[in-house]
Short mmCIF file of C-alpha atoms (C1' of nucleotides) in Angstrom, two decimals:
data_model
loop_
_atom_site.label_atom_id
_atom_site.label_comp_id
_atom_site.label_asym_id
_atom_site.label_seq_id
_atom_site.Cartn_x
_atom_site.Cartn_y
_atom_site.Cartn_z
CA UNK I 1 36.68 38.15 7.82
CA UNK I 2 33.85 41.07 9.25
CA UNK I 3 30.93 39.41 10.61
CA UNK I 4 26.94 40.40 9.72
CA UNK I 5 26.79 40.29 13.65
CA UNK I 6 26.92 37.87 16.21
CA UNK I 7 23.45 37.13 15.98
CA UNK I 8 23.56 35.66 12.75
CA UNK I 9 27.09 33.87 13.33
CA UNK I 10 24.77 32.02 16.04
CA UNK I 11 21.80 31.19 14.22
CA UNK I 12 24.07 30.44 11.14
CA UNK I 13 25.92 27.83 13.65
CA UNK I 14 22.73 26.39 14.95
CA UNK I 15 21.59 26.02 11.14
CA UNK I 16 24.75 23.86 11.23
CA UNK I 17 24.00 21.81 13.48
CA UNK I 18 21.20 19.63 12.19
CA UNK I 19 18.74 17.39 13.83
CA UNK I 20 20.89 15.10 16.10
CA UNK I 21 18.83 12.56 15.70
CA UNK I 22 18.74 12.37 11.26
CA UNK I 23 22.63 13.02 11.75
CA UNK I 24 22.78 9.55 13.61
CA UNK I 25 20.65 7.63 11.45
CA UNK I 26 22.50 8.98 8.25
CA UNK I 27 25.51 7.83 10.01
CA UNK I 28 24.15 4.70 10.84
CA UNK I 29 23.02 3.90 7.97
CA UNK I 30 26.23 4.36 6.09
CA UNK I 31 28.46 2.52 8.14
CA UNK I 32 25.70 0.10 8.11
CA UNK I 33 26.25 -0.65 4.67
CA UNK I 34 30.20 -0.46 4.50
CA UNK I 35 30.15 -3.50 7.06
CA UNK I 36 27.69 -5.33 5.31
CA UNK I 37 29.74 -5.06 1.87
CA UNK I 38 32.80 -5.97 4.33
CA UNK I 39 30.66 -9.36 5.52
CA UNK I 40 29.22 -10.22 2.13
CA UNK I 41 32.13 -12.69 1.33
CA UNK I 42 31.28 -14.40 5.21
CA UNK I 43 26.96 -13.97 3.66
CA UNK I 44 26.29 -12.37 6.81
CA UNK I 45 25.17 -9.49 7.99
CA UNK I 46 26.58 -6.88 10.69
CA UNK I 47 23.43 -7.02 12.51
CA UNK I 48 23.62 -10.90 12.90
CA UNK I 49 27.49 -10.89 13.20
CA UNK I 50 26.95 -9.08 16.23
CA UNK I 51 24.44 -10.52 17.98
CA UNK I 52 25.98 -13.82 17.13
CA UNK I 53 29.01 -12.43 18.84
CA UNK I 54 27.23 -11.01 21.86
CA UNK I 55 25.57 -14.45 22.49
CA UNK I 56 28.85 -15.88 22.31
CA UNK I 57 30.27 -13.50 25.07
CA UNK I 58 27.29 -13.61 27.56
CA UNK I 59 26.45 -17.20 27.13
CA UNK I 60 23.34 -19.09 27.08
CA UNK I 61 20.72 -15.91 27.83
CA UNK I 62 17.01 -15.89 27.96
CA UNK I 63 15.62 -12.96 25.38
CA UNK I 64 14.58 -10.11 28.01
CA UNK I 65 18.39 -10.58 29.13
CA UNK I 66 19.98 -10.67 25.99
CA UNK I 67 17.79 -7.21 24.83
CA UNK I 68 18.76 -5.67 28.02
CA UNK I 69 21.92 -6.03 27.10
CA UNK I 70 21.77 -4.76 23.67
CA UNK I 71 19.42 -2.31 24.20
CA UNK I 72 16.88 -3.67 21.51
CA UNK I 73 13.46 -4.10 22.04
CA UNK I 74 12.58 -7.27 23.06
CA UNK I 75 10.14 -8.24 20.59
CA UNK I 76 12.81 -7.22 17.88
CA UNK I 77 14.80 -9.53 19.34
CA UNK I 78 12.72 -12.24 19.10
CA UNK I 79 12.57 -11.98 15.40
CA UNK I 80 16.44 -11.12 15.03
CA UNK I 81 16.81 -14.42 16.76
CA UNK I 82 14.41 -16.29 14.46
CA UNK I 83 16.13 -15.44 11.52
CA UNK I 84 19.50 -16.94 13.29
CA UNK I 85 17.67 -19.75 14.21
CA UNK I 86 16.69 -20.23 10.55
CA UNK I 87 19.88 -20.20 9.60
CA UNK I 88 21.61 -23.11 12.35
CA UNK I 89 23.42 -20.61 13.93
CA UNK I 90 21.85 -20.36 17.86
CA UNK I 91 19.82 -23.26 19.17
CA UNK I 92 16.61 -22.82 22.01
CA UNK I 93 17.93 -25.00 25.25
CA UNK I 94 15.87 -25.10 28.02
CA UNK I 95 15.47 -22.38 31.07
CA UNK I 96 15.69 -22.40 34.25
CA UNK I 97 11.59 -21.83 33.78
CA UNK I 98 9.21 -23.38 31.64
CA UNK I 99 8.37 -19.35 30.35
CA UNK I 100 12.09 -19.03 29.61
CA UNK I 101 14.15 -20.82 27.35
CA UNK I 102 18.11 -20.08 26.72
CA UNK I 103 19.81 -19.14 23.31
CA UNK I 104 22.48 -20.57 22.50
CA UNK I 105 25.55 -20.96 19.71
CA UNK I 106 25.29 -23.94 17.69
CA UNK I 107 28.92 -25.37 16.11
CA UNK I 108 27.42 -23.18 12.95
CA UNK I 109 27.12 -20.00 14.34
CA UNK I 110 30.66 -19.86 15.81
CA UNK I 111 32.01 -21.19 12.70
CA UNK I 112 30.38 -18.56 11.21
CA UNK I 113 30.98 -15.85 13.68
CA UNK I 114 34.98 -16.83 13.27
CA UNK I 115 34.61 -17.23 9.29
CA UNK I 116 33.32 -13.19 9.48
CA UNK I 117 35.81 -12.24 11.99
CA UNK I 118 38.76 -11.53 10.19
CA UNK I 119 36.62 -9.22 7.30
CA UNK I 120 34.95 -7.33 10.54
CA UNK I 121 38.56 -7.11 11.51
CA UNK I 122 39.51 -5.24 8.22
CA UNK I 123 36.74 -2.87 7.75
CA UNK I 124 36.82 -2.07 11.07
CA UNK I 125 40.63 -0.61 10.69
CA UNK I 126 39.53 0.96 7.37
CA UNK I 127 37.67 2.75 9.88
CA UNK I 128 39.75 3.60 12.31
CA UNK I 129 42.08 4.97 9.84
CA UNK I 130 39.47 7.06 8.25
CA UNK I 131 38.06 8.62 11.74
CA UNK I 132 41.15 8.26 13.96
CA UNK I 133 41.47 6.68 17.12
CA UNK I 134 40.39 9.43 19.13
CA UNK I 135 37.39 10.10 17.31
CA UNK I 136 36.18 5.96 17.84
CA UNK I 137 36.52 6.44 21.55
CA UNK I 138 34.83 9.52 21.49
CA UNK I 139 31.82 7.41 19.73
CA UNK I 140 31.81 5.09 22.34
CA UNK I 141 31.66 7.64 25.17
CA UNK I 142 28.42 9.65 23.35
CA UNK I 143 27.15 6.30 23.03
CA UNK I 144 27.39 5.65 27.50
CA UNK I 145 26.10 8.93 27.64
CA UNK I 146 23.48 8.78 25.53
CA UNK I 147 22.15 4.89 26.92
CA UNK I 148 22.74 6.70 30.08
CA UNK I 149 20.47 10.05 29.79
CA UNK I 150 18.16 7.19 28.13
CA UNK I 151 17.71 4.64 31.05
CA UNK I 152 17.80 7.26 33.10
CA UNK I 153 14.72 9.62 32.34
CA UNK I 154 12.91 6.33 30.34
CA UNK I 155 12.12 3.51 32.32
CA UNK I 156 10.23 2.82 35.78
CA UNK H 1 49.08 2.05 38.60
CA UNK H 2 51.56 -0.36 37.00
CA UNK H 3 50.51 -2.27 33.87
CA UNK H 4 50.84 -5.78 32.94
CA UNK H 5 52.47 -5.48 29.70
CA UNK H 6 51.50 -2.59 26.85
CA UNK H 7 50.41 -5.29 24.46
CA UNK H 8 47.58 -6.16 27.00
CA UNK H 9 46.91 -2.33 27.46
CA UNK H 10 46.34 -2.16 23.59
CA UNK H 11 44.19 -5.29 23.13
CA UNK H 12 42.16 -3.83 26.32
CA UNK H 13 41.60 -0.79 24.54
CA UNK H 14 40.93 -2.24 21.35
CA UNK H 15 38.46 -4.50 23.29
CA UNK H 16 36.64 -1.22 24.67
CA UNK H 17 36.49 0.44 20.80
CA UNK H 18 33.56 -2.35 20.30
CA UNK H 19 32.44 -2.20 16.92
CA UNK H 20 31.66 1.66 15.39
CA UNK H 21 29.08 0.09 13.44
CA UNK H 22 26.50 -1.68 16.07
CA UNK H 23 27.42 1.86 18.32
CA UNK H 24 26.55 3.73 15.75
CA UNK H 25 23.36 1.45 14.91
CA UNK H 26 22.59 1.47 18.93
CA UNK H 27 22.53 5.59 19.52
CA UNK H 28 20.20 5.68 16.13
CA UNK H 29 17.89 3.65 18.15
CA UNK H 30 17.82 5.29 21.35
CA UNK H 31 17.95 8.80 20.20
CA UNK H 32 15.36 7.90 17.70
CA UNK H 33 12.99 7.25 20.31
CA UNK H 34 14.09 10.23 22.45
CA UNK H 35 12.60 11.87 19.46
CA UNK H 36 9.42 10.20 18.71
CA UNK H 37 8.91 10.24 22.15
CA UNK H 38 9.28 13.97 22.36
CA UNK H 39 7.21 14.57 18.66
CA UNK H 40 4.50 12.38 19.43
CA UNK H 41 1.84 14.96 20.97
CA UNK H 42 2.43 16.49 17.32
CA UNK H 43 1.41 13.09 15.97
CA UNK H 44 4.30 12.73 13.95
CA UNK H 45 7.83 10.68 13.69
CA UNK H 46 11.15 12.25 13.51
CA UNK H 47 11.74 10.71 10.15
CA UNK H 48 8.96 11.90 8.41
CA UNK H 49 9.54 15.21 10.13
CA UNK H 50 13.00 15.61 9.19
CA UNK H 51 11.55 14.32 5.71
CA UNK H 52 9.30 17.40 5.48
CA UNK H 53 11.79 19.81 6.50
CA UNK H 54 14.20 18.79 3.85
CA UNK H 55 11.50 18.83 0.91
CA UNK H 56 10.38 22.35 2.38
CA UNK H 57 14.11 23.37 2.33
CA UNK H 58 15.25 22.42 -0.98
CA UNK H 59 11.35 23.04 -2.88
CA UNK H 60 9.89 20.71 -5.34
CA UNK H 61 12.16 17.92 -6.49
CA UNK H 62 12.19 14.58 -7.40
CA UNK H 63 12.80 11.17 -5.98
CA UNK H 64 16.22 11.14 -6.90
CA UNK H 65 17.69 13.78 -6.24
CA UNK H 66 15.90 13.80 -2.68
CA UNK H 67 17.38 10.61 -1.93
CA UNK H 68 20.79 11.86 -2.75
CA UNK H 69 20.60 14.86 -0.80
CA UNK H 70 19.18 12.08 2.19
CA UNK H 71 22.24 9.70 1.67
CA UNK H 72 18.84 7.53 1.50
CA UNK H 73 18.15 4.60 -0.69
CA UNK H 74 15.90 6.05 -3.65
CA UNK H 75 13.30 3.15 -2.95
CA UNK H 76 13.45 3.54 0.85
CA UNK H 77 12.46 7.42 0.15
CA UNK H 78 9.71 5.65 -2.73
CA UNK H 79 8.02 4.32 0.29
CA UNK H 80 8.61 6.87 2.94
CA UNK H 81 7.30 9.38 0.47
CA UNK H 82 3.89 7.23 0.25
CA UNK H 83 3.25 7.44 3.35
CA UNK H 84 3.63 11.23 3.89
CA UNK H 85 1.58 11.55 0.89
CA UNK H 86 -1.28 9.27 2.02
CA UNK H 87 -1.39 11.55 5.35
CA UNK H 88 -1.55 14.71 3.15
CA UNK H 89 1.62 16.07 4.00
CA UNK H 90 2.73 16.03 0.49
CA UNK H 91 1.74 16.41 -3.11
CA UNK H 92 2.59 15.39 -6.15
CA UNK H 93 3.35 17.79 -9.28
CA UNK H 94 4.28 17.47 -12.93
CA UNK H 95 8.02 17.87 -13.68
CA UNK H 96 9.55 18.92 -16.59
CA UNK H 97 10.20 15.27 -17.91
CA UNK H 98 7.10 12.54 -18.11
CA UNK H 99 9.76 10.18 -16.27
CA UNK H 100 9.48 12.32 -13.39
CA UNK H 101 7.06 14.37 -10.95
CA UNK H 102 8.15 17.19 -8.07
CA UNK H 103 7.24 16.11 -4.66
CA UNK H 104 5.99 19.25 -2.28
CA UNK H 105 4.69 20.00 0.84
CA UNK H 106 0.95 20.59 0.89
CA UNK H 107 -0.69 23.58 3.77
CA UNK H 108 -1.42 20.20 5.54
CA UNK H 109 2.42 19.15 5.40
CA UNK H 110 3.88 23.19 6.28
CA UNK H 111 1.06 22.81 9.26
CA UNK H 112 2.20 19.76 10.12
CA UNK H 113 6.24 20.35 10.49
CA UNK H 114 5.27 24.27 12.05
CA UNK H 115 3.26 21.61 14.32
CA UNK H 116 6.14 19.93 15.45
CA UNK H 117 8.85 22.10 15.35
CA UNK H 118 9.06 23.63 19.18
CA UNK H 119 9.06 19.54 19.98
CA UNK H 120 11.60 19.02 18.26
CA UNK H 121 13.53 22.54 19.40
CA UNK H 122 12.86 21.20 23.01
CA UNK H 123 14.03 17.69 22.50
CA UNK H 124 17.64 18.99 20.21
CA UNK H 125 18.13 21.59 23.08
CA UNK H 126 17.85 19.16 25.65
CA UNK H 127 19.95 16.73 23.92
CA UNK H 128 22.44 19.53 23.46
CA UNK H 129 22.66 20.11 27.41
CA UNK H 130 22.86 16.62 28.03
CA UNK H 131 25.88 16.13 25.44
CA UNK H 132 27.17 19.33 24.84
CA UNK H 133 27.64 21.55 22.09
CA UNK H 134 31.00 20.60 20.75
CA UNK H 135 29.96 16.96 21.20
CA UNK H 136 26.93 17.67 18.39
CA UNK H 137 29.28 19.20 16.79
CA UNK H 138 32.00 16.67 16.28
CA UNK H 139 29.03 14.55 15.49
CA UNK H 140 28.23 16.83 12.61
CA UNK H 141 32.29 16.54 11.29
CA UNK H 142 32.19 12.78 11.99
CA UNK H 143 28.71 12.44 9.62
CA UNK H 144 30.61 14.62 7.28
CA UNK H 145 33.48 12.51 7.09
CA UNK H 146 31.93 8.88 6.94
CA UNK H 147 29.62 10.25 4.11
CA UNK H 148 32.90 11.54 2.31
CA UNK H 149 34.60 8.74 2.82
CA UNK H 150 31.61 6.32 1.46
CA UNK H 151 30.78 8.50 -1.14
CA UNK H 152 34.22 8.66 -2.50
CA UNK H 153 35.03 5.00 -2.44
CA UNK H 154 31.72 3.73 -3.38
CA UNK H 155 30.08 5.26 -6.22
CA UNK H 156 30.97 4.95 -9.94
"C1'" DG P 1 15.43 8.55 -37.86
"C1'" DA P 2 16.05 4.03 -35.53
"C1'" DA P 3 18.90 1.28 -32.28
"C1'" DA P 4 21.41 1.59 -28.07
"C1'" DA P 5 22.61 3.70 -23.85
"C1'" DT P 6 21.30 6.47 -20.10
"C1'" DT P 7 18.14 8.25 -16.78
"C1'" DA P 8 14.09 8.22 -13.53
"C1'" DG P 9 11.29 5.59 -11.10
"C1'" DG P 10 8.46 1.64 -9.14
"C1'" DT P 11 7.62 -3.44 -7.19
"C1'" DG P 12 8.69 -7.76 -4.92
"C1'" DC P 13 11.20 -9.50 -1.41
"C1'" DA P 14 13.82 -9.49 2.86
"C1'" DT P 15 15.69 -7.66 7.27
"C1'" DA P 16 15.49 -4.30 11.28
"C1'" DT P 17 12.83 -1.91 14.40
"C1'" DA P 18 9.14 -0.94 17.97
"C1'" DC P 19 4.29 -0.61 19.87
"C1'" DT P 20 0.09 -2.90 21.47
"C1'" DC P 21 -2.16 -6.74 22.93
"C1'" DA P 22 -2.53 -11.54 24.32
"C1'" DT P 23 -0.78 -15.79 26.79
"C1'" DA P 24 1.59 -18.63 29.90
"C1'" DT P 25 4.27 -19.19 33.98
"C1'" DT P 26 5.98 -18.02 38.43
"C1'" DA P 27 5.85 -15.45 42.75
"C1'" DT P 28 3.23 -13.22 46.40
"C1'" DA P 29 -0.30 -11.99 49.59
"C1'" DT P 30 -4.05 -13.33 52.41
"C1'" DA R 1 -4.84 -23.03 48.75
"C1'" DT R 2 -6.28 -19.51 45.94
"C1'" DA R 3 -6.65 -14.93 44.00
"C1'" DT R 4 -3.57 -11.52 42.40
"C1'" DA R 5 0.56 -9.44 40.89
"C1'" DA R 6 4.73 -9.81 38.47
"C1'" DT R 7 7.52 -11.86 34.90
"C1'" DA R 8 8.79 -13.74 30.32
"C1'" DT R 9 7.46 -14.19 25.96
"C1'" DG R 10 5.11 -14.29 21.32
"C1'" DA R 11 1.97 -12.38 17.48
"C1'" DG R 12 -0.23 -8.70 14.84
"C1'" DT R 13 0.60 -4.47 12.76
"C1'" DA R 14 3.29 -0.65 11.09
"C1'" DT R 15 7.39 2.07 9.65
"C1'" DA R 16 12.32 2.17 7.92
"C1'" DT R 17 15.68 0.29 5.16
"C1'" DG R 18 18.06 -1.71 0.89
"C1'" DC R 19 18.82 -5.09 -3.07
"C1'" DA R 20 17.47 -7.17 -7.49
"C1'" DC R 21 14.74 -6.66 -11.14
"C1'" DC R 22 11.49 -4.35 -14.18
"C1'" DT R 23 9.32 -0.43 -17.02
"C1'" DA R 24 9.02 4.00 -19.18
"C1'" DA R 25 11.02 8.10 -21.04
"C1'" DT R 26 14.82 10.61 -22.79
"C1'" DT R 27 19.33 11.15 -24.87
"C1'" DT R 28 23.04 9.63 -27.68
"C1'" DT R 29 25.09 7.29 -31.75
"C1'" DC R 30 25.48 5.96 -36.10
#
DNA sequence: GAAAATTAGGTGCATATACTCATATTATAT
DNA sequence: ATATAATATGAGTATATGCACCTAATTTTC
């Protein structure tokens, strides 16, 4: 159990610790595709599911609003939405301003949102059963932190 | 400090645990721009950085067994790998089966990840500050154990 | 040794993501 | 009232990602 010397215990332990940044998209890309097997029997995906369910919380919500919210760039928004549109989920109503108009659920997309729910449901367990409870909350707290270092320093 | 009823504690924290895959999806987003941000006077992404590193670390090698060692989708890498190659970052050799050539880092591609490197040691150390160092590395374990977990169920 | 199975890889298509630039609308300053 | 600034959005372009399908080369089977 000797040690080379501490020196090397430390660089060996930084070695571990790879880019932060790969680490999250492997991780995201993963989990990405264990929900999206999860959905296929709803034929959605886990990106739409959850915008479709985020619309569905906030209401009718202009597109700045709604990528404030999810912390997606706007103009990736705007084609997240058309493919929903496409589809008959969300419907355009009018703003409160002829530059703004408000998305909204149609009768499809919360059908479909409620079709999805219960295999979002499942995998979602599966999940928490692999990780452990503790280890989802601690996700969600590096995840404040993280949009919070990231509004912070970013934007004017 | 009193509570309504436990079952509405549990549904409240169940609310909070929103779903581990959009979180997940969310940080990859934010912290991939941290990145970028931070690697762009080297004129470079954090993908295609972290892309170079890996082919530097584990030599030539095919597309295959790159994209295994990526937990990336073999055509996804197909495509990265074009574009790295039409910069001059990397190179294409024979292999030791006409089905398959080693991909390697040209001087241009070693110049170009020495380049970037103290970027990205400036941007993982402030990250590391910001988050801490047991935080990375339960990020590290949790990576581990979703690719486990994926790999074990999912392939044949 | 030839047919069949396996292995390695690429292409077409589609979604997700973000930057830059352009446009239209509303609010503000004078 | 008008020039200007601020706001809200879309379109063009580019990278990142994965699935379904296809081709070529090698290995296995008989």
């Amino acid at each position: 159990m000797k040690e080379k010397s501490s020196k090397a215990s430390f660089a060996a332990a930084k070695r571990r610790t790879e880019c932060v940044c790969i680490n999250l998209r492997r991780m995201s890309r993963t989990v990405s595709q264990i929900y999206d097997d999860a959905l296929a029997p709803a034929d959605i995906k886990i990106t739409q599911f959850c915008l479709l369910r985020a619309i569905e919380r906030i209401g009718p919500t202009g597109v700045g609003a709604l990528a404030e919210d999810q912390e997606l760039d706007r103009t990736t928004l705007t084609r997240n939405l058309a493919l929903l549109e496409r589809e008959g989920f969300i419907e355009q109503a009018p703003g409160p301003d002829r530059r703004t108009s408000l998305t909204r659920l149609t009768r499809a997309g919360t059908a479909a949102v409620a079709r999805a729910l219960p295999h979002w449901e499942r995998v979602q367990d599966e999940l928490r059963d692999a990780l452990g409870d503790e280890t989802l909350k601690k996700l969600n707290e590096i995840q404040a932190t993280i949009s919070a270092a990231a509004a912070g320093s970013g934007k004017s």
